[in-house]
């Protein structure tokens, strides 16, 4: 599994912890975004990198981090084929996979602590999409994308 992870400056420190965690677990990680927490870096650019890595096939899943998780989740969700769940707890991370077949997990470095962030990451990668009625909903989302973004 290849994971694209990126953040702005606000998410830099937490991103580094998540990258180390993923690499320790054997994931191939593509990292982007801010090079330091000290200088402002746009969450828009960070989100674009994740979406483009997934849509070009360089990555299977993404992790998106900014201060609140809001800005970067908005950016990635503008792309056709990206389903990003902005999560604040492990339950949401699990459900984003089971019910929404999310391919990007977003969270806010100023919202969640590091141990919660790592449990959300583990939950996100552990869960499978449940299919059945949820496949119908996700299919409807895809049909909506087809209608809106030709
Ligand atoms: C950066 O200060 C902050 O605006 C950004 O990290 C994020 O929270 C935006 O949604």
PDB file of C-alpha atoms and ligand atoms in Angstrom:
ATOM      1  CA  UNK A   1       0.000   0.000   0.000  1.00  0.00           C
ATOM      2  CA  UNK A   2       1.375   3.404  -1.035  1.00  0.00           C
ATOM      3  CA  UNK A   3       0.345   6.390   1.034  1.00  0.00           C
ATOM      4  CA  UNK A   4       0.590  10.048   0.057  1.00  0.00           C
ATOM      5  CA  UNK A   5       0.759  12.317   3.079  1.00  0.00           C
ATOM      6  CA  UNK A   6       1.056  16.093   3.078  1.00  0.00           C
ATOM      7  CA  UNK A   7       0.458  19.000   5.418  1.00  0.00           C
ATOM      8  CA  UNK A   8       0.837  22.721   5.770  1.00  0.00           C
ATOM      9  CA  UNK A   9       3.120  24.245   8.436  1.00  0.00           C
ATOM     10  CA  UNK A  10       0.497  23.670  11.155  1.00  0.00           C
ATOM     11  CA  UNK A  11       0.512  19.941  10.459  1.00  0.00           C
ATOM     12  CA  UNK A  12       4.262  19.564   9.968  1.00  0.00           C
ATOM     13  CA  UNK A  13       5.225  18.079  13.361  1.00  0.00           C
ATOM     14  CA  UNK A  14       2.315  15.657  13.470  1.00  0.00           C
ATOM     15  CA  UNK A  15       2.948  14.666   9.834  1.00  0.00           C
ATOM     16  CA  UNK A  16       6.525  13.686  10.727  1.00  0.00           C
ATOM     17  CA  UNK A  17       5.226  11.405  13.513  1.00  0.00           C
ATOM     18  CA  UNK A  18       2.667   9.827  11.196  1.00  0.00           C
ATOM     19  CA  UNK A  19       5.270   9.250   8.470  1.00  0.00           C
ATOM     20  CA  UNK A  20       7.600   7.504  10.964  1.00  0.00           C
ATOM     21  CA  UNK A  21       4.664   5.391  12.187  1.00  0.00           C
ATOM     22  CA  UNK A  22       3.651   4.355   8.670  1.00  0.00           C
ATOM     23  CA  UNK A  23       7.221   3.548   7.617  1.00  0.00           C
ATOM     24  CA  UNK A  24       7.692   1.436  10.725  1.00  0.00           C
ATOM     25  CA  UNK A  25       4.599  -0.516   9.663  1.00  0.00           C
ATOM     26  CA  UNK A  26       6.021  -1.080   6.194  1.00  0.00           C
ATOM     27  CA  UNK A  27       3.950   1.350   4.127  1.00  0.00           C
ATOM     28  CA  UNK A  28       5.558   3.102   1.191  1.00  0.00           C
ATOM     29  CA  UNK A  29       5.160   6.799   1.937  1.00  0.00           C
ATOM     30  CA  UNK A  30       5.153   9.759  -0.455  1.00  0.00           C
ATOM     31  CA  UNK A  31       5.549  12.896   1.604  1.00  0.00           C
ATOM     32  CA  UNK A  32       4.724  16.446   0.589  1.00  0.00           C
ATOM     33  CA  UNK A  33       3.914  19.853   1.934  1.00  0.00           C
ATOM     34  CA  UNK A  34       5.727  22.127   4.382  1.00  0.00           C
ATOM     35  CA  UNK A  35       9.453  21.608   5.009  1.00  0.00           C
ATOM     36  CA  UNK A  36       9.252  23.282   8.398  1.00  0.00           C
ATOM     37  CA  UNK A  37       6.677  24.345  10.962  1.00  0.00           C
ATOM     38  CA  UNK A  38       8.303  27.768  11.068  1.00  0.00           C
ATOM     39  CA  UNK A  39       7.209  29.140   7.686  1.00  0.00           C
ATOM     40  CA  UNK A  40       3.655  29.390   6.389  1.00  0.00           C
ATOM     41  CA  UNK A  41       2.856  26.813   3.722  1.00  0.00           C
ATOM     42  CA  UNK A  42      -0.474  26.623   1.902  1.00  0.00           C
ATOM     43  CA  UNK A  43      -2.767  23.751   2.804  1.00  0.00           C
ATOM     44  CA  UNK A  44      -4.127  24.130  -0.740  1.00  0.00           C
ATOM     45  CA  UNK A  45      -0.814  23.082  -2.287  1.00  0.00           C
ATOM     46  CA  UNK A  46      -0.454  20.239   0.223  1.00  0.00           C
ATOM     47  CA  UNK A  47      -3.950  18.931  -0.569  1.00  0.00           C
ATOM     48  CA  UNK A  48      -3.389  19.160  -4.319  1.00  0.00           C
ATOM     49  CA  UNK A  49      -0.307  16.940  -4.019  1.00  0.00           C
ATOM     50  CA  UNK A  50      -2.250  14.206  -2.189  1.00  0.00           C
ATOM     51  CA  UNK A  51      -5.160  14.219  -4.648  1.00  0.00           C
ATOM     52  CA  UNK A  52      -2.834  14.199  -7.646  1.00  0.00           C
ATOM     53  CA  UNK A  53      -0.728  11.345  -6.225  1.00  0.00           C
ATOM     54  CA  UNK A  54      -3.877   9.234  -5.810  1.00  0.00           C
ATOM     55  CA  UNK A  55      -5.511  10.111  -9.101  1.00  0.00           C
ATOM     56  CA  UNK A  56      -2.275   9.498 -11.039  1.00  0.00           C
ATOM     57  CA  UNK A  57      -1.912   6.078  -9.397  1.00  0.00           C
ATOM     58  CA  UNK A  58       1.283   6.966  -7.475  1.00  0.00           C
ATOM     59  CA  UNK A  59      -0.557   6.377  -4.185  1.00  0.00           C
ATOM     60  CA  UNK A  60      -3.491   4.225  -3.063  1.00  0.00           C
ATOM     61  CA  UNK A  61      -4.548   6.329  -0.085  1.00  0.00           C
ATOM     62  CA  UNK A  62      -3.850   9.722   1.413  1.00  0.00           C
ATOM     63  CA  UNK A  63      -3.457  11.435   4.752  1.00  0.00           C
ATOM     64  CA  UNK A  64      -4.149  15.159   4.859  1.00  0.00           C
ATOM     65  CA  UNK A  65      -3.190  17.341   7.819  1.00  0.00           C
ATOM     66  CA  UNK A  66      -3.548  21.055   8.492  1.00  0.00           C
ATOM     67  CA  UNK A  67      -4.363  23.030  11.631  1.00  0.00           C
ATOM     68  CA  UNK A  68      -8.010  22.045  11.805  1.00  0.00           C
ATOM     69  CA  UNK A  69      -8.129  19.561   8.927  1.00  0.00           C
ATOM     70  CA  UNK A  70     -10.896  21.669   7.412  1.00  0.00           C
ATOM     71  CA  UNK A  71      -9.026  23.558   4.702  1.00  0.00           C
ATOM     72  CA  UNK A  72      -7.085  20.589   3.385  1.00  0.00           C
ATOM     73  CA  UNK A  73     -10.147  18.298   3.403  1.00  0.00           C
ATOM     74  CA  UNK A  74     -12.060  20.883   1.356  1.00  0.00           C
ATOM     75  CA  UNK A  75      -9.208  20.983  -1.174  1.00  0.00           C
ATOM     76  CA  UNK A  76      -8.935  17.216  -1.714  1.00  0.00           C
ATOM     77  CA  UNK A  77     -12.709  16.749  -1.826  1.00  0.00           C
ATOM     78  CA  UNK A  78     -12.845  19.082  -4.862  1.00  0.00           C
ATOM     79  CA  UNK A  79     -11.243  16.322  -6.938  1.00  0.00           C
ATOM     80  CA  UNK A  80     -13.367  13.770  -8.773  1.00  0.00           C
ATOM     81  CA  UNK A  81     -12.598  10.347  -7.318  1.00  0.00           C
ATOM     82  CA  UNK A  82     -11.409  11.587  -3.940  1.00  0.00           C
ATOM     83  CA  UNK A  83     -13.486  10.834  -0.860  1.00  0.00           C
ATOM     84  CA  UNK A  84     -11.891  12.432   2.165  1.00  0.00           C
ATOM     85  CA  UNK A  85     -13.225  12.045   5.689  1.00  0.00           C
ATOM     86  CA  UNK A  86     -12.320  14.761   8.175  1.00  0.00           C
ATOM     87  CA  UNK A  87     -12.112  12.777  11.415  1.00  0.00           C
ATOM     88  CA  UNK A  88     -11.803  13.708  15.071  1.00  0.00           C
ATOM     89  CA  UNK A  89     -11.886  10.254  16.608  1.00  0.00           C
ATOM     90  CA  UNK A  90     -11.182   6.611  15.863  1.00  0.00           C
ATOM     91  CA  UNK A  91     -14.847   5.778  15.278  1.00  0.00           C
ATOM     92  CA  UNK A  92     -15.087   8.362  12.498  1.00  0.00           C
ATOM     93  CA  UNK A  93     -11.887   7.038  10.919  1.00  0.00           C
ATOM     94  CA  UNK A  94     -13.331   3.495  10.933  1.00  0.00           C
ATOM     95  CA  UNK A  95     -16.672   4.610   9.538  1.00  0.00           C
ATOM     96  CA  UNK A  96     -15.017   6.679   6.811  1.00  0.00           C
ATOM     97  CA  UNK A  97     -13.696   3.389   5.430  1.00  0.00           C
ATOM     98  CA  UNK A  98     -16.630   1.090   6.219  1.00  0.00           C
ATOM     99  CA  UNK A  99     -19.447   3.333   5.034  1.00  0.00           C
ATOM    100  CA  UNK A 100     -17.880   5.944   2.759  1.00  0.00           C
ATOM    101  CA  UNK A 101     -14.976   4.034   1.193  1.00  0.00           C
ATOM    102  CA  UNK A 102     -12.847   7.088   1.938  1.00  0.00           C
ATOM    103  CA  UNK A 103      -9.486   7.140   0.216  1.00  0.00           C
ATOM    104  CA  UNK A 104      -8.147  10.104   2.193  1.00  0.00           C
ATOM    105  CA  UNK A 105      -8.127  10.622   5.956  1.00  0.00           C
ATOM    106  CA  UNK A 106      -7.908  14.228   7.158  1.00  0.00           C
ATOM    107  CA  UNK A 107      -7.426  15.559  10.658  1.00  0.00           C
ATOM    108  CA  UNK A 108      -6.335  18.719  12.402  1.00  0.00           C
ATOM    109  CA  UNK A 109      -3.012  18.915  14.207  1.00  0.00           C
ATOM    110  CA  UNK A 110      -4.479  21.640  16.431  1.00  0.00           C
ATOM    111  CA  UNK A 111      -7.493  19.458  17.187  1.00  0.00           C
ATOM    112  CA  UNK A 112      -6.243  15.935  17.893  1.00  0.00           C
ATOM    113  CA  UNK A 113      -3.241  14.788  19.922  1.00  0.00           C
ATOM    114  CA  UNK A 114      -0.549  12.581  18.446  1.00  0.00           C
ATOM    115  CA  UNK A 115      -1.665   9.294  19.991  1.00  0.00           C
ATOM    116  CA  UNK A 116      -5.243   9.819  18.780  1.00  0.00           C
ATOM    117  CA  UNK A 117      -3.905  10.715  15.316  1.00  0.00           C
ATOM    118  CA  UNK A 118      -1.936   7.456  15.162  1.00  0.00           C
ATOM    119  CA  UNK A 119      -4.950   5.398  16.291  1.00  0.00           C
ATOM    120  CA  UNK A 120      -7.076   7.045  13.603  1.00  0.00           C
ATOM    121  CA  UNK A 121      -4.430   6.228  11.009  1.00  0.00           C
ATOM    122  CA  UNK A 122      -4.322   2.584  12.156  1.00  0.00           C
ATOM    123  CA  UNK A 123      -8.128   2.358  12.124  1.00  0.00           C
ATOM    124  CA  UNK A 124      -8.288   3.912   8.652  1.00  0.00           C
ATOM    125  CA  UNK A 125      -5.893   1.319   7.240  1.00  0.00           C
ATOM    126  CA  UNK A 126      -7.393  -1.613   9.138  1.00  0.00           C
ATOM    127  CA  UNK A 127     -10.996  -1.189   7.968  1.00  0.00           C
ATOM    128  CA  UNK A 128     -12.483  -2.415   4.705  1.00  0.00           C
ATOM    129  CA  UNK A 129     -15.402  -0.909   2.825  1.00  0.00           C
ATOM    130  CA  UNK A 130     -18.606  -2.691   3.915  1.00  0.00           C
ATOM    131  CA  UNK A 131     -20.241  -2.524   0.440  1.00  0.00           C
ATOM    132  CA  UNK A 132     -23.953  -3.455   0.107  1.00  0.00           C
ATOM    133  CA  UNK A 133     -26.210  -0.423   0.811  1.00  0.00           C
ATOM    134  CA  UNK A 134     -23.111   1.706   1.325  1.00  0.00           C
ATOM    135  CA  UNK A 135     -21.932   0.807  -2.179  1.00  0.00           C
ATOM    136  CA  UNK A 136     -25.186   2.237  -3.469  1.00  0.00           C
ATOM    137  CA  UNK A 137     -24.519   5.561  -1.688  1.00  0.00           C
ATOM    138  CA  UNK A 138     -20.930   5.737  -2.873  1.00  0.00           C
ATOM    139  CA  UNK A 139     -22.155   4.884  -6.377  1.00  0.00           C
ATOM    140  CA  UNK A 140     -24.552   7.834  -6.109  1.00  0.00           C
ATOM    141  CA  UNK A 141     -21.652  10.092  -5.132  1.00  0.00           C
ATOM    142  CA  UNK A 142     -19.719   8.900  -8.193  1.00  0.00           C
ATOM    143  CA  UNK A 143     -22.767   9.505 -10.416  1.00  0.00           C
ATOM    144  CA  UNK A 144     -23.070  13.013  -8.975  1.00  0.00           C
ATOM    145  CA  UNK A 145     -19.390  13.636  -9.776  1.00  0.00           C
ATOM    146  CA  UNK A 146     -19.961  12.413 -13.327  1.00  0.00           C
ATOM    147  CA  UNK A 147     -22.859  14.844 -13.715  1.00  0.00           C
ATOM    148  CA  UNK A 148     -21.103  17.831 -12.175  1.00  0.00           C
ATOM    149  CA  UNK A 149     -17.547  17.350 -13.462  1.00  0.00           C
ATOM    150  CA  UNK A 150     -17.649  16.132 -17.040  1.00  0.00           C
TER     151      UNK A 150
HETATM  152  C1  LIG B   1      -3.107  27.721   9.189  1.00  0.00           C
HETATM  153  O1  LIG B   1      -2.927  28.736  10.114  1.00  0.00           O
HETATM  154  C2  LIG B   1      -4.540  27.215   9.220  1.00  0.00           C
HETATM  155  O2  LIG B   1      -5.401  28.163   8.677  1.00  0.00           O
HETATM  156  C3  LIG B   1      -4.652  25.908   8.472  1.00  0.00           C
HETATM  157  O3  LIG B   1      -3.736  24.996   9.003  1.00  0.00           O
HETATM  158  C4  LIG B   1      -5.989  25.199   8.521  1.00  0.00           C
HETATM  159  O4  LIG B   1      -6.451  25.060   9.819  1.00  0.00           O
HETATM  160  C5  LIG B   1      -7.017  25.680   7.583  1.00  0.00           C
HETATM  161  O5  LIG B   1      -8.111  25.099   7.441  1.00  0.00           O
END
